[in-house]
């Protein structure tokens, strides 16, 4: 009775005047214990939030003062994050347990309502048939008593209690969804931070390898960094430069193109793709890249020099093409003019080489013999 009165004052619900059953007493006791535990957990959570807030303020103050974080500070921060994650997980589990308890309670109350509706229906039927039964001398006391209970049933109070339970259940659902979404976002941020840190470390190692002219190692390190952070245009541009040093011009062009897809204004990627295309003989496309780079950085000396070299290379190529052009000549047939046979030009053009290397005129002895033959005839 004392437990029931205490719960009545705390929750504002009206309890029946009849003493509760053993099962109801156990349920109310468990509910009280659960609320006490929730209060204690809320107090611990408030203390943890206050501690985390003070640690965050201290870390920001040290950052503004230029004080590097100590190892124990990092360890304490990790411990605080782990504790906060554990507290959130526990709160989610408790909210889910509370939802299960409310569902079980609703099921039990629905069953109780169904059980109570059967006597009420019987009471209504008894009230209808009461005159006939009274005329026949039948006792109807039990039916009248149930009918009185039905009339004293507080339907509005039951509806209000149902609405309160539904509101509490909806609040718990929203709390669970909010906590799970928060935990998922924090986990995604943590993984992204780890990936970025790993990518930065591999990028620094690749830069060191490139500075030592270990270009194959640099390509390997940049590749591993891209696996951790595949959306970095700088990593693609760096690997493109290392591939240029290895004379892998096709691969260098592909990496520079990937960098430009992620960051179209990346001048380094433009210059490296122009260099790869120049080596591949794509001079016109290289000139387009260099002109685009100069639109972003008009004073870029490397781009200006490369553009001048590419234009000179294209001009020499065009000149070579013009010098190799052939002129087509047409040969026309003319009638033989005997008056021109004695002309020196005709004699030289018709000269036939002899076996001793000297030339014999076509109008020599054979022509003379032919003339004599023509005269004899």
Short mmCIF file of C-alpha atoms in Angstrom, two decimals:
data_model
loop_
_atom_site.label_atom_id
_atom_site.label_comp_id
_atom_site.label_asym_id
_atom_site.label_seq_id
_atom_site.Cartn_x
_atom_site.Cartn_y
_atom_site.Cartn_z
CA UNK A 1 0.00 0.00 0.00
CA UNK A 2 2.82 2.37 0.80
CA UNK A 3 4.53 1.54 -2.48
CA UNK A 4 1.27 2.18 -4.34
CA UNK A 5 0.74 5.50 -2.62
CA UNK A 6 4.30 6.55 -3.33
CA UNK A 7 3.98 5.67 -7.02
CA UNK A 8 0.64 7.45 -7.15
CA UNK A 9 2.17 10.66 -5.86
CA UNK A 10 5.17 10.40 -8.21
CA UNK A 11 3.35 9.51 -11.42
CA UNK A 12 0.07 11.35 -10.89
CA UNK A 13 -1.91 8.24 -11.82
CA UNK A 14 -4.94 7.28 -9.78
CA UNK A 15 -4.61 3.79 -8.35
CA UNK A 16 -7.51 1.54 -7.47
CA UNK A 17 -8.65 1.54 -3.87
CA UNK A 18 -8.47 -2.23 -3.76
CA UNK A 19 -5.13 -3.71 -2.61
CA UNK A 20 -2.90 -4.70 -5.56
CA UNK A 21 -2.20 -8.29 -6.35
CA UNK A 22 1.22 -9.88 -5.89
CA UNK A 23 2.06 -9.56 -9.60
CA UNK A 24 1.10 -5.88 -9.62
CA UNK A 25 3.21 -5.24 -6.54
CA UNK A 26 6.23 -6.86 -8.20
CA UNK A 27 5.67 -4.84 -11.37
CA UNK A 28 5.43 -1.58 -9.43
CA UNK A 29 8.55 -2.43 -7.48
CA UNK A 30 10.48 -3.14 -10.67
CA UNK A 31 9.22 0.11 -12.17
CA UNK A 32 10.41 2.03 -9.13
CA UNK A 33 13.83 0.38 -9.29
CA UNK A 34 14.07 1.16 -13.00
CA UNK A 35 13.25 4.83 -12.42
CA UNK A 36 15.82 5.04 -9.62
CA UNK A 37 18.44 3.51 -11.88
CA UNK A 38 17.55 5.92 -14.66
CA UNK A 39 17.92 8.84 -12.26
CA UNK A 40 21.35 7.62 -11.16
CA UNK A 41 22.44 7.11 -14.78
CA UNK A 42 21.24 10.60 -15.67
CA UNK A 43 23.28 12.02 -12.82
CA UNK A 44 26.40 10.13 -13.96
CA UNK A 45 25.79 11.24 -17.54
CA UNK A 46 25.56 14.86 -16.40
CA UNK A 47 28.88 14.53 -14.55
CA UNK A 48 30.51 12.94 -17.62
CA UNK A 49 29.21 15.70 -19.88
CA UNK A 50 30.56 18.31 -17.48
CA UNK A 51 33.95 16.59 -17.38
CA UNK A 52 34.06 16.28 -21.18
CA UNK A 53 33.09 19.93 -21.55
CA UNK A 54 35.83 21.09 -19.17
CA UNK A 55 38.40 18.87 -20.97
CA UNK A 56 37.34 20.31 -24.33
CA UNK A 57 37.64 23.88 -23.03
CA UNK A 58 41.09 23.09 -21.64
CA UNK A 59 42.20 21.54 -24.93
CA UNK A 60 41.02 24.57 -26.90
CA UNK A 61 42.76 26.89 -24.50
CA UNK A 62 46.01 24.94 -24.88
CA UNK A 63 45.62 25.04 -28.65
CA UNK A 64 45.21 28.81 -28.60
CA UNK A 65 48.26 29.11 -26.34
CA UNK A 66 50.28 26.87 -28.66
CA UNK A 67 50.73 24.13 -26.07
CA UNK A 68 50.97 20.67 -27.61
CA UNK A 69 48.71 18.02 -26.07
CA UNK A 70 50.45 15.54 -23.80
CA UNK A 71 50.22 11.80 -24.16
CA UNK A 72 48.22 11.41 -20.99
CA UNK A 73 45.76 14.03 -22.26
CA UNK A 74 45.22 12.01 -25.42
CA UNK A 75 44.76 8.86 -23.37
CA UNK A 76 42.27 10.58 -21.09
CA UNK A 77 40.40 11.94 -24.12
CA UNK A 78 40.19 8.44 -25.60
CA UNK A 79 38.99 7.09 -22.25
CA UNK A 80 36.36 9.82 -22.05
CA UNK A 81 35.16 9.03 -25.57
CA UNK A 82 34.97 5.33 -24.73
CA UNK A 83 33.02 6.08 -21.55
CA UNK A 84 30.62 8.33 -23.43
CA UNK A 85 30.06 5.66 -26.08
CA UNK A 86 29.43 3.07 -23.39
CA UNK A 87 26.95 5.37 -21.66
CA UNK A 88 25.09 5.96 -24.92
CA UNK A 89 24.92 2.22 -25.58
CA UNK A 90 23.59 1.60 -22.10
CA UNK A 91 21.00 4.34 -22.50
CA UNK A 92 19.86 2.85 -25.80
CA UNK A 93 19.49 -0.60 -24.23
CA UNK A 94 17.57 0.81 -21.29
CA UNK A 95 15.22 2.70 -23.62
CA UNK A 96 14.61 -0.46 -25.63
CA UNK A 97 13.95 -2.40 -22.42
CA UNK A 98 11.48 0.26 -21.33
CA UNK A 99 9.72 0.01 -24.70
CA UNK A 100 9.47 -3.76 -24.28
CA UNK A 101 8.08 -3.32 -20.77
CA UNK A 102 5.45 -0.87 -22.00
CA UNK A 103 4.44 -3.24 -24.78
CA UNK A 104 4.08 -6.07 -22.28
CA UNK A 105 2.05 -3.85 -19.97
CA UNK A 106 -0.25 -2.81 -22.83
CA UNK A 107 -0.78 -6.42 -23.74
CA UNK A 108 -1.64 -7.26 -20.15
CA UNK A 109 -4.06 -4.35 -19.87
CA UNK A 110 -5.72 -5.22 -23.17
CA UNK A 111 -6.30 -8.70 -21.88
CA UNK A 112 -7.73 -7.30 -18.68
CA UNK A 113 -10.11 -5.07 -20.64
CA UNK A 114 -11.28 -8.02 -22.70
CA UNK A 115 -11.83 -10.05 -19.54
CA UNK A 116 -13.78 -7.17 -17.99
CA UNK A 117 -15.91 -6.68 -21.08
CA UNK A 118 -17.39 -10.16 -20.88
CA UNK A 119 -19.16 -9.62 -17.51
CA UNK A 120 -20.29 -6.16 -18.64
CA UNK A 121 -21.89 -7.63 -21.72
CA UNK A 122 -23.52 -10.24 -19.60
CA UNK A 123 -24.75 -7.47 -17.29
CA UNK A 124 -26.29 -5.58 -20.19
CA UNK A 125 -28.03 -8.73 -21.35
CA UNK A 126 -29.23 -9.39 -17.83
CA UNK A 127 -30.62 -5.86 -17.56
CA UNK A 128 -32.56 -6.37 -20.77
CA UNK A 129 -34.01 -9.69 -19.62
CA UNK A 130 -34.43 -8.63 -16.01
CA UNK A 131 -38.18 -7.89 -16.15
CA UNK A 132 -38.97 -11.25 -17.64
CA UNK A 133 -36.74 -13.01 -15.15
CA UNK A 134 -38.23 -11.01 -12.30
CA UNK A 135 -41.67 -11.95 -13.41
CA UNK A 136 -40.57 -15.55 -13.41
CA UNK A 137 -39.03 -15.15 -9.96
CA UNK A 138 -35.37 -15.43 -11.07
CA UNK A 139 -32.62 -13.67 -9.04
CA UNK A 140 -30.60 -11.11 -11.04
CA UNK A 141 -28.37 -9.69 -8.31
CA UNK A 142 -25.03 -10.66 -9.90
CA UNK A 143 -25.95 -9.10 -13.26
CA UNK A 144 -27.05 -5.85 -11.64
CA UNK A 145 -23.79 -5.65 -9.70
CA UNK A 146 -21.73 -6.04 -12.91
CA UNK A 147 -23.89 -3.44 -14.61
CA UNK A 148 -23.17 -1.01 -11.79
CA UNK A 149 -19.44 -1.63 -12.28
CA UNK A 150 -19.83 -0.96 -15.98
CA UNK A 151 -21.56 2.34 -15.25
CA UNK A 152 -18.80 3.37 -12.82
CA UNK A 153 -16.06 2.64 -15.40
CA UNK A 154 -14.06 5.83 -16.13
CA UNK A 155 -13.71 5.72 -19.91
CA UNK A 156 -12.16 9.19 -20.18
CA UNK A 157 -9.56 8.35 -17.58
CA UNK A 158 -8.70 5.14 -19.43
CA UNK A 159 -8.31 7.09 -22.69
CA UNK A 160 -6.08 9.66 -20.99
CA UNK A 161 -3.93 6.91 -19.50
CA UNK A 162 -3.66 5.27 -22.90
CA UNK A 163 -2.62 8.56 -24.49
CA UNK A 164 -0.02 9.13 -21.77
CA UNK A 165 1.42 5.67 -22.33
CA UNK A 166 1.48 6.18 -26.09
CA UNK A 167 3.19 9.57 -25.65
CA UNK A 168 5.78 8.00 -23.38
CA UNK A 169 6.33 5.20 -25.84
CA UNK A 170 6.75 7.64 -28.74
CA UNK A 171 9.21 9.69 -26.70
CA UNK A 172 11.24 6.57 -26.01
CA UNK A 173 11.21 5.61 -29.68
CA UNK A 174 12.45 9.04 -30.70
CA UNK A 175 15.13 8.89 -28.05
CA UNK A 176 16.35 5.52 -29.30
CA UNK A 177 16.41 6.72 -32.92
CA UNK A 178 18.22 9.91 -31.96
CA UNK A 179 20.86 8.06 -29.95
CA UNK A 180 21.42 5.46 -32.66
CA UNK A 181 21.76 8.16 -35.34
CA UNK A 182 24.18 10.09 -33.16
CA UNK A 183 26.26 6.99 -32.56
CA UNK A 184 26.30 6.19 -36.30
CA UNK A 185 27.42 9.75 -37.16
CA UNK A 186 30.16 9.67 -34.55
CA UNK A 187 31.35 6.30 -35.81
CA UNK A 188 31.44 7.60 -39.40
CA UNK A 189 33.37 10.68 -38.30
CA UNK A 190 35.81 8.54 -36.35
CA UNK A 191 36.45 6.27 -39.32
CA UNK A 192 36.83 9.23 -41.65
CA UNK A 193 39.31 10.82 -39.26
CA UNK A 194 41.32 7.60 -39.07
CA UNK A 195 41.32 7.29 -42.87
CA UNK A 196 42.46 10.88 -43.34
CA UNK A 197 45.21 10.47 -40.75
CA UNK A 198 46.43 7.30 -42.46
CA UNK A 199 46.30 8.98 -45.86
CA UNK A 200 48.30 11.96 -44.57
CA UNK A 201 50.93 9.63 -43.12
CA UNK A 202 51.29 7.68 -46.37
CA UNK A 203 51.39 10.91 -48.36
CA UNK A 204 54.24 12.22 -46.23
CA UNK A 205 56.10 8.95 -46.71
CA UNK A 206 55.52 9.14 -50.47
CA UNK A 207 56.86 12.70 -50.55
CA UNK A 208 59.96 11.57 -48.71
CA UNK A 209 60.47 8.71 -51.16
CA UNK A 210 60.02 11.07 -54.12
CA UNK A 211 62.55 13.49 -52.62
CA UNK A 212 65.04 10.61 -52.43
CA UNK A 213 64.40 9.71 -56.11
CA UNK A 214 62.75 6.43 -55.09
CA UNK A 215 59.91 6.90 -57.52
CA UNK A 216 58.55 3.34 -57.42
CA UNK A 217 58.26 3.53 -53.63
CA UNK A 218 56.59 6.90 -53.98
CA UNK A 219 54.00 5.45 -56.37
CA UNK A 220 53.32 2.61 -53.92
CA UNK A 221 52.91 5.00 -50.98
CA UNK A 222 50.61 7.32 -52.91
CA UNK A 223 48.54 4.33 -53.99
CA UNK A 224 48.11 3.21 -50.38
CA UNK A 225 47.17 6.75 -49.40
CA UNK A 226 44.54 6.82 -52.15
CA UNK A 227 43.04 3.61 -50.78
CA UNK A 228 42.45 5.43 -47.50
CA UNK A 229 41.31 8.70 -49.11
CA UNK A 230 40.19 8.17 -52.72
CA UNK A 231 38.77 11.71 -53.04
CA UNK A 232 42.09 13.54 -52.81
CA UNK A 233 43.11 15.41 -55.99
CA UNK A 234 46.54 16.17 -54.52
CA UNK A 235 47.33 12.46 -54.14
CA UNK A 236 46.45 11.76 -57.78
CA UNK A 237 48.56 14.72 -58.89
CA UNK A 238 51.52 13.54 -56.81
CA UNK A 239 51.33 10.02 -58.17
CA UNK A 240 51.09 11.45 -61.69
CA UNK A 241 54.39 13.25 -61.17
CA UNK A 242 56.06 10.08 -59.87
CA UNK A 243 54.77 8.18 -62.91
CA UNK A 244 56.21 10.86 -65.18
CA UNK A 245 59.60 10.26 -63.60
CA UNK A 246 59.19 6.55 -64.37
CA UNK A 247 58.23 7.46 -67.97
CA UNK A 248 54.83 5.80 -67.56
CA UNK A 249 53.15 8.53 -69.57
CA UNK A 250 49.79 6.84 -70.15
CA UNK A 251 49.31 6.17 -66.44
CA UNK A 252 50.51 9.68 -65.59
CA UNK A 253 47.90 11.15 -67.94
CA UNK A 254 45.15 9.03 -66.32
CA UNK A 255 46.09 10.13 -62.79
CA UNK A 256 46.22 13.79 -63.81
CA UNK A 257 42.79 13.44 -65.40
CA UNK A 258 41.44 11.87 -62.19
CA UNK A 259 42.83 14.79 -60.18
CA UNK A 260 41.17 17.28 -62.54
CA UNK A 261 37.85 15.43 -62.25
CA UNK A 262 38.00 15.99 -58.50
CA UNK A 263 39.43 19.52 -58.68
CA UNK A 264 39.21 21.18 -62.12
CA UNK A 265 41.25 24.20 -60.99
CA UNK A 266 44.29 22.13 -59.94
CA UNK A 267 47.15 23.76 -61.88
CA UNK A 268 49.69 21.07 -60.96
CA UNK A 269 47.48 18.39 -62.46
CA UNK A 270 47.13 20.51 -65.64
CA UNK A 271 50.90 20.87 -65.97
CA UNK A 272 51.54 17.17 -65.38
CA UNK A 273 48.90 16.07 -67.85
CA UNK A 274 50.35 18.50 -70.39
CA UNK A 275 53.80 16.99 -69.84
CA UNK A 276 52.45 13.45 -70.28
CA UNK A 277 50.55 14.42 -73.43
CA UNK A 278 53.59 16.15 -74.88
CA UNK A 279 55.61 12.96 -74.46
CA UNK A 280 52.78 10.97 -76.03
CA UNK A 281 52.72 13.26 -79.06
CA UNK A 282 49.42 14.93 -78.14
CA UNK A 283 50.81 18.43 -78.59
CA UNK A 284 47.50 20.14 -79.36
CA UNK A 285 45.85 18.70 -76.23
CA UNK A 286 48.90 19.65 -74.17
CA UNK A 287 48.61 23.23 -75.42
CA UNK A 288 44.94 23.26 -74.32
CA UNK A 289 45.95 22.14 -70.82
CA UNK A 290 48.66 24.79 -70.56
CA UNK A 291 46.34 27.54 -71.73
CA UNK A 292 43.76 26.44 -69.13
CA UNK A 293 46.46 26.50 -66.45
CA UNK A 294 47.44 30.03 -67.41
CA UNK A 295 43.83 31.13 -67.12
CA UNK A 296 43.97 30.14 -63.45
CA UNK A 297 47.53 31.35 -62.82
CA UNK A 298 48.55 33.84 -65.55
CA UNK A 299 52.02 34.37 -64.06
CA UNK A 300 52.96 30.71 -63.80
CA UNK A 301 56.47 30.59 -65.25
CA UNK A 302 56.54 26.81 -65.79
CA UNK A 303 53.28 26.93 -67.73
CA UNK A 304 54.53 29.79 -69.92
CA UNK A 305 57.77 28.01 -70.74
CA UNK A 306 56.01 24.72 -71.48
CA UNK A 307 53.46 26.51 -73.67
CA UNK A 308 56.23 28.19 -75.69
CA UNK A 309 58.01 24.86 -76.14
CA UNK A 310 54.81 23.11 -77.26
CA UNK A 311 53.99 25.86 -79.74
CA UNK A 312 57.49 25.70 -81.20
CA UNK A 313 57.20 21.94 -81.47
CA UNK A 314 53.89 22.26 -83.29
CA UNK A 315 55.37 24.88 -85.67
CA UNK A 316 58.32 22.63 -86.53
CA UNK A 317 55.96 19.76 -87.13
CA UNK A 318 53.88 21.85 -89.52
CA UNK A 319 57.03 22.99 -91.34
CA UNK A 320 58.17 19.39 -91.74
CA UNK A 321 54.82 18.48 -93.18
CA UNK A 322 55.03 21.31 -95.73
CA UNK A 323 58.57 20.37 -96.82
CA UNK A 324 57.52 16.82 -97.59
CA UNK A 325 54.82 17.87 -100.01
CA UNK A 326 55.18 16.44 -103.57
CA UNK A 327 54.29 18.23 -106.82
CA UNK A 328 52.51 16.18 -109.46
CA UNK A 329 53.74 16.71 -113.06
CA UNK A 330 51.85 15.74 -116.16
CA UNK A 331 53.72 14.26 -119.20
CA UNK A 332 52.27 15.09 -122.60
CA UNK A 333 53.05 13.23 -125.86
CA UNK A 334 54.31 15.32 -128.83
CA UNK A 335 55.08 14.48 -132.45
CA UNK A 336 58.67 13.68 -133.49
CA UNK A 337 60.37 16.65 -135.17
CA UNK A 338 63.40 15.62 -137.28
CA UNK A 339 64.72 19.16 -137.24
CA UNK A 340 65.35 18.93 -133.47
CA UNK A 341 67.39 15.72 -133.56
CA UNK A 342 70.64 17.60 -133.96
CA UNK A 343 69.96 19.91 -131.00
CA UNK A 344 72.46 19.41 -128.12
CA UNK A 345 69.70 19.16 -125.49
CA UNK A 346 67.94 16.44 -127.46
CA UNK A 347 71.21 14.63 -128.04
CA UNK A 348 72.06 14.71 -124.31
CA UNK A 349 68.57 13.57 -123.30
CA UNK A 350 68.62 10.68 -125.74
CA UNK A 351 72.18 9.58 -124.98
CA UNK A 352 72.55 5.91 -124.00
CA UNK A 353 75.25 4.69 -121.66
CA UNK A 354 77.92 2.44 -123.19
CA UNK A 355 79.56 -0.55 -121.60
CA UNK A 356 82.78 1.44 -120.92
CA UNK A 357 80.80 4.07 -118.99
CA UNK A 358 80.76 6.73 -121.77
CA UNK A 359 77.61 7.97 -123.44
CA UNK A 360 76.77 7.35 -127.09
CA UNK A 361 74.42 9.66 -128.91
CA UNK A 362 71.34 8.08 -130.31
CA UNK A 363 71.97 9.94 -133.58
CA UNK A 364 75.50 8.34 -134.04
CA UNK A 365 76.56 5.56 -136.33
CA UNK A 366 73.22 3.83 -136.24
CA UNK A 367 71.50 7.03 -137.34
CA UNK A 368 74.14 7.54 -140.06
CA UNK A 369 73.74 3.95 -141.26
CA UNK A 370 70.04 4.46 -141.39
CA UNK A 371 70.49 7.64 -143.44
CA UNK A 372 72.76 5.84 -145.91
CA UNK A 373 70.27 3.09 -146.26
CA UNK A 374 67.57 5.61 -146.89
CA UNK A 375 69.79 7.34 -149.58
CA UNK A 376 70.61 4.07 -151.35
CA UNK A 377 67.01 3.27 -151.51
#
